[in-house]
CSV table of C-alpha atoms in Angstrom, one decimal:
chain,number,residue,atom,x,y,z
A,1,UNK,CA,0.0,0.0,0.0
A,2,UNK,CA,1.4,3.5,-0.9
A,3,UNK,CA,2.3,5.7,2.0
A,4,UNK,CA,-0.1,8.4,1.1
A,5,UNK,CA,-3.0,6.0,0.8
A,6,UNK,CA,-2.1,4.4,4.1
A,7,UNK,CA,-2.1,7.8,5.7
A,8,UNK,CA,-5.4,8.9,4.1
A,9,UNK,CA,-7.1,5.7,5.3
A,10,UNK,CA,-5.7,6.3,8.8
A,11,UNK,CA,-7.1,9.8,8.8
A,12,UNK,CA,-10.6,8.5,7.8
A,13,UNK,CA,-10.5,5.9,10.5
A,14,UNK,CA,-9.5,8.6,13.0
A,15,UNK,CA,-12.6,10.6,12.1
A,16,UNK,CA,-15.0,7.7,12.2
A,17,UNK,CA,-16.2,8.2,15.8
A,18,UNK,CA,-15.9,12.0,16.2
A,19,UNK,CA,-14.5,15.1,14.6
A,20,UNK,CA,-10.8,15.8,14.9
A,21,UNK,CA,-8.5,18.8,14.8
A,22,UNK,CA,-5.6,19.1,12.4
A,23,UNK,CA,-3.2,18.7,15.4
A,24,UNK,CA,-5.0,15.5,16.6
A,25,UNK,CA,-4.9,14.0,13.1
A,26,UNK,CA,-1.2,14.8,12.6
A,27,UNK,CA,-0.4,13.1,15.9
A,28,UNK,CA,-2.4,10.0,14.9
A,29,UNK,CA,-0.7,9.7,11.5
A,30,UNK,CA,2.7,10.7,12.9
A,31,UNK,CA,3.6,13.3,10.3
A,32,UNK,CA,3.8,17.1,10.1
A,33,UNK,CA,0.6,19.1,9.9
A,34,UNK,CA,1.4,20.3,6.4
A,35,UNK,CA,1.4,16.8,5.1
A,36,UNK,CA,-1.9,16.0,6.8
A,37,UNK,CA,-3.4,19.3,5.5
A,38,UNK,CA,-2.6,18.3,1.9
A,39,UNK,CA,-4.3,14.9,2.4
A,40,UNK,CA,-7.3,16.5,4.0
A,41,UNK,CA,-7.7,19.0,1.1
A,42,UNK,CA,-7.7,16.2,-1.4
A,43,UNK,CA,-10.2,14.2,0.7
A,44,UNK,CA,-12.3,17.3,1.1
A,45,UNK,CA,-12.3,18.0,-2.6
A,46,UNK,CA,-13.8,14.5,-3.2
A,47,UNK,CA,-16.3,14.9,-0.3
A,48,UNK,CA,-14.7,12.2,1.8
A,49,UNK,CA,-14.0,14.8,4.5
A,50,UNK,CA,-15.7,18.0,5.4
A,51,UNK,CA,-14.8,20.9,7.7
A,52,UNK,CA,-16.8,21.2,10.9
A,53,UNK,CA,-16.4,24.9,11.9
A,54,UNK,CA,-13.0,26.4,11.6
A,55,UNK,CA,-10.9,23.8,13.6
A,56,UNK,CA,-12.5,20.4,13.1
A,57,UNK,CA,-12.7,17.8,10.4
A,58,UNK,CA,-15.2,15.0,10.1
A,59,UNK,CA,-16.3,12.3,7.6
A,60,UNK,CA,-18.0,13.6,4.4
A,61,UNK,CA,-21.0,12.6,2.4
A,62,UNK,CA,-19.1,10.6,-0.2
A,63,UNK,CA,-18.3,7.8,2.4
A,64,UNK,CA,-21.9,7.4,3.3
A,65,UNK,CA,-22.9,7.3,-0.3
A,66,UNK,CA,-20.4,4.6,-1.1
A,67,UNK,CA,-21.5,2.6,2.0
A,68,UNK,CA,-25.1,2.8,0.9
A,69,UNK,CA,-24.3,1.8,-2.7
A,70,UNK,CA,-22.2,-1.2,-1.4
A,71,UNK,CA,-25.1,-2.3,0.9
A,72,UNK,CA,-27.6,-2.0,-2.0
A,73,UNK,CA,-25.3,-4.4,-3.9
A,74,UNK,CA,-26.3,-7.2,-1.4
A,75,UNK,CA,-29.3,-8.7,-3.3
A,76,UNK,CA,-30.1,-10.7,-0.2
A,77,UNK,CA,-30.5,-7.5,1.9
A,78,UNK,CA,-33.1,-6.2,-0.5
A,79,UNK,CA,-34.9,-9.6,-0.8
A,80,UNK,CA,-35.0,-10.2,2.9
A,81,UNK,CA,-36.2,-6.7,3.9
A,82,UNK,CA,-40.0,-7.2,3.9
A,83,UNK,CA,-39.8,-10.4,6.0
A,84,UNK,CA,-37.3,-9.0,8.5
A,85,UNK,CA,-39.1,-5.7,8.8
A,86,UNK,CA,-42.3,-7.6,9.5
A,87,UNK,CA,-40.5,-9.8,12.1
A,88,UNK,CA,-39.2,-6.7,13.8
A,89,UNK,CA,-42.7,-5.0,13.8
A,90,UNK,CA,-44.3,-8.2,15.1
A,91,UNK,CA,-41.9,-9.0,18.0
A,92,UNK,CA,-40.6,-5.5,18.8
A,93,UNK,CA,-37.1,-7.0,19.1
A,94,UNK,CA,-33.9,-6.1,17.2
A,95,UNK,CA,-33.5,-8.0,14.0
A,96,UNK,CA,-30.1,-8.4,12.2
A,97,UNK,CA,-29.0,-9.7,8.8
A,98,UNK,CA,-25.4,-10.8,8.6
A,99,UNK,CA,-23.0,-12.3,6.2
A,100,UNK,CA,-19.6,-14.1,6.4
A,101,UNK,CA,-16.5,-12.2,5.3
A,102,UNK,CA,-12.9,-13.0,5.8
A,103,UNK,CA,-13.3,-15.1,9.0
A,104,UNK,CA,-15.8,-12.7,10.7
A,105,UNK,CA,-19.5,-11.8,10.8
A,106,UNK,CA,-20.5,-8.6,9.0
A,107,UNK,CA,-23.9,-7.0,9.8
A,108,UNK,CA,-25.5,-5.9,6.5
A,109,UNK,CA,-28.8,-4.8,7.9
A,110,UNK,CA,-30.4,-4.0,11.2
A,111,UNK,CA,-33.9,-3.2,12.5
A,112,UNK,CA,-33.9,-1.6,16.0
A,113,UNK,CA,-36.1,-3.0,18.7
A,114,UNK,CA,-38.7,-0.9,20.5
A,115,UNK,CA,-37.1,-1.3,23.9
A,116,UNK,CA,-34.7,1.2,25.4
A,117,UNK,CA,-31.7,-1.2,25.5
A,118,UNK,CA,-29.6,-0.8,22.4
A,119,UNK,CA,-27.4,-3.4,20.8
A,120,UNK,CA,-23.7,-2.6,20.2
A,121,UNK,CA,-24.1,-3.7,16.6
A,122,UNK,CA,-24.5,-1.5,13.6
A,123,UNK,CA,-24.6,-2.0,9.8
A,124,UNK,CA,-21.0,-2.7,8.7
A,125,UNK,CA,-19.9,-3.7,12.1
A,126,UNK,CA,-17.9,-7.0,12.4
A,127,UNK,CA,-18.3,-9.6,15.1
A,128,UNK,CA,-16.7,-12.9,16.0
A,129,UNK,CA,-17.9,-16.2,14.6
A,130,UNK,CA,-17.7,-18.3,17.8
A,131,UNK,CA,-20.0,-16.4,20.1
A,132,UNK,CA,-22.7,-15.0,17.8
A,133,UNK,CA,-25.8,-16.9,16.7
A,134,UNK,CA,-25.4,-15.5,13.2
A,135,UNK,CA,-21.8,-16.6,13.1
A,136,UNK,CA,-22.7,-20.2,14.1
A,137,UNK,CA,-25.4,-20.3,11.4
A,138,UNK,CA,-23.0,-19.2,8.7
A,139,UNK,CA,-20.2,-21.5,9.6
A,140,UNK,CA,-22.6,-24.5,10.1
A,141,UNK,CA,-23.5,-24.1,6.4
A,142,UNK,CA,-20.0,-24.9,5.3
A,143,UNK,CA,-18.8,-28.3,4.2
A,144,UNK,CA,-17.2,-30.4,7.0
A,145,UNK,CA,-13.7,-29.7,5.8
A,146,UNK,CA,-14.2,-26.0,5.6
A,147,UNK,CA,-16.0,-25.9,8.9
A,148,UNK,CA,-13.1,-27.7,10.5
A,149,UNK,CA,-10.6,-25.3,9.0
A,150,UNK,CA,-12.5,-22.2,10.1
A,151,UNK,CA,-13.0,-23.6,13.6
A,152,UNK,CA,-9.3,-24.2,14.1
A,153,UNK,CA,-8.4,-20.7,12.9
A,154,UNK,CA,-10.5,-18.9,15.4
A,155,UNK,CA,-8.9,-17.2,18.4
A,156,UNK,CA,-11.4,-18.1,21.1
A,157,UNK,CA,-11.6,-14.9,23.1
A,158,UNK,CA,-13.9,-15.2,26.1
A,159,UNK,CA,-16.2,-12.3,26.1
A,160,UNK,CA,-18.6,-13.7,28.8
A,161,UNK,CA,-18.6,-16.7,31.1
A,162,UNK,CA,-20.7,-18.5,28.4
A,163,UNK,CA,-18.4,-18.0,25.5
A,164,UNK,CA,-17.3,-21.1,23.7
A,165,UNK,CA,-13.5,-21.5,24.3
A,166,UNK,CA,-12.3,-24.3,22.0
A,167,UNK,CA,-12.5,-25.6,18.5
A,168,UNK,CA,-13.9,-28.9,19.7
A,169,UNK,CA,-16.7,-27.1,21.6
A,170,UNK,CA,-17.4,-24.9,18.6
A,171,UNK,CA,-17.6,-27.8,16.2
A,172,UNK,CA,-20.0,-29.7,18.5
A,173,UNK,CA,-22.2,-26.6,18.6
A,174,UNK,CA,-22.1,-26.3,14.8
A,175,UNK,CA,-23.3,-29.9,14.5
A,176,UNK,CA,-26.3,-29.0,16.8
A,177,UNK,CA,-27.0,-25.9,14.6
A,178,UNK,CA,-27.0,-28.1,11.5
A,179,UNK,CA,-29.4,-30.6,13.0
A,180,UNK,CA,-32.0,-28.2,14.4
A,181,UNK,CA,-31.8,-25.5,11.7
A,182,UNK,CA,-31.1,-22.5,14.0
A,183,UNK,CA,-28.5,-21.2,16.4
A,184,UNK,CA,-28.5,-19.7,19.9
A,185,UNK,CA,-26.2,-17.1,21.5
A,186,UNK,CA,-26.9,-17.7,25.2
A,187,UNK,CA,-25.3,-14.5,26.4
A,188,UNK,CA,-22.0,-15.5,24.8
A,189,UNK,CA,-21.2,-12.3,23.0
A,190,UNK,CA,-22.7,-9.8,25.5
A,191,UNK,CA,-23.7,-11.0,28.9
A,192,UNK,CA,-26.9,-9.0,29.0
A,193,UNK,CA,-28.2,-10.0,25.5
A,194,UNK,CA,-29.2,-13.4,24.1
A,195,UNK,CA,-30.0,-14.2,20.5
A,196,UNK,CA,-31.3,-16.7,18.0
A,197,UNK,CA,-30.4,-17.0,14.3
A,198,UNK,CA,-31.6,-18.9,11.2
A,199,UNK,CA,-30.3,-19.2,7.7
A,200,UNK,CA,-31.4,-17.2,4.6
A,201,UNK,CA,-30.9,-19.4,1.6
A,202,UNK,CA,-30.5,-18.7,-2.1
A,203,UNK,CA,-31.8,-20.5,-5.2
A,204,UNK,CA,-29.6,-23.5,-4.8
A,205,UNK,CA,-30.1,-23.9,-1.1
A,206,UNK,CA,-26.8,-22.2,-0.3
A,207,UNK,CA,-26.8,-20.0,2.8
A,208,UNK,CA,-26.5,-16.4,1.7
A,209,UNK,CA,-26.9,-14.8,5.1
A,210,UNK,CA,-28.1,-15.3,8.7
A,211,UNK,CA,-31.1,-13.5,10.2
A,212,UNK,CA,-31.4,-13.1,13.9
A,213,UNK,CA,-33.5,-11.8,16.8
A,214,UNK,CA,-31.6,-10.2,19.7
A,215,UNK,CA,-33.3,-9.6,23.1
A,216,UNK,CA,-32.1,-8.2,26.4
A,217,UNK,CA,-32.3,-10.8,29.1
A,218,UNK,CA,-34.1,-8.4,31.4
A,219,UNK,CA,-37.0,-8.4,28.9
A,220,UNK,CA,-37.2,-12.0,28.1
A,221,UNK,CA,-35.8,-15.2,29.7
A,222,UNK,CA,-34.1,-18.0,27.8
A,223,UNK,CA,-37.3,-20.0,27.4
A,224,UNK,CA,-39.1,-17.0,26.2
A,225,UNK,CA,-36.3,-16.5,23.6
A,226,UNK,CA,-36.7,-20.0,22.4
A,227,UNK,CA,-40.4,-19.5,22.0
A,228,UNK,CA,-39.6,-17.0,19.3
A,229,UNK,CA,-37.7,-19.6,17.1
A,230,UNK,CA,-40.8,-20.5,15.0
A,231,UNK,CA,-41.3,-16.8,14.2
A,232,UNK,CA,-37.7,-16.3,13.3
A,233,UNK,CA,-37.4,-19.5,11.2
A,234,UNK,CA,-40.6,-18.5,9.3
A,235,UNK,CA,-39.3,-15.0,8.6
A,236,UNK,CA,-35.9,-16.5,7.4
A,237,UNK,CA,-37.7,-18.9,5.1
A,238,UNK,CA,-39.9,-16.1,3.7
A,239,UNK,CA,-36.7,-14.1,3.1
A,240,UNK,CA,-35.2,-17.2,1.4
A,241,UNK,CA,-38.1,-17.6,-0.9
A,242,UNK,CA,-37.7,-13.9,-2.0
A,243,UNK,CA,-34.0,-14.8,-2.6
A,244,UNK,CA,-35.0,-17.6,-5.0
A,245,UNK,CA,-35.0,-20.6,-2.6
A,246,UNK,CA,-37.5,-23.3,-3.5
A,247,UNK,CA,-37.1,-25.6,-0.5
A,248,UNK,CA,-34.2,-27.8,-1.7
A,249,UNK,CA,-31.3,-27.5,0.8
A,250,UNK,CA,-27.7,-27.8,-0.3
A,251,UNK,CA,-24.5,-27.4,1.8
A,252,UNK,CA,-22.3,-24.5,0.9
A,253,UNK,CA,-18.8,-25.3,-0.2
């Protein structure tokens, strides 16, 4: 990667959460302010950065436009939208749609719940495979060899006391997911949230994405969460039909 491109990407990352001054950005990149100013002017010219008052810089509209265009490129996102929006309206709980990318979960759509507790997730956010229900659904769809390979590449960071901590434990969990057709995150990713997920399939039966319902434990106990599995599976199957699925299940390679 060229040095200028690397610095520009570092600048954009630095402004992702909040606005930054020129001094702050220069310190983050580790170069003189004049170099950062030249990069910022180029980024500003292309609307990737905009000035916020006289001192601050923040992300510009071009980044959001690119992100929206990229998301619209996910056919499964568009196809699943009616079913997942209806599931969100019916249950009042947060609904996610997620895909597999480079050894992680990526959230590609989200419908916020009506309760006051907010999920840490957002569209574009990445999450681990071993402690999320959507991650389990996605990896369970792989062939046995690929599943085994992915399971042994994971760094089993324990995020809660319930987090799976070994490849053997994860593979056993994936076998259960494959048998029952849905996955559970029993407060494995965040200790105050639990979640269920089911596959969204394409025309050949391949798993395109995973749909999930996430609920704060204070609002619904574990048995109450499992009682929502039929609603989730029904919505995921409806989303699959809109994605071209006809009911014939294949295993993704």
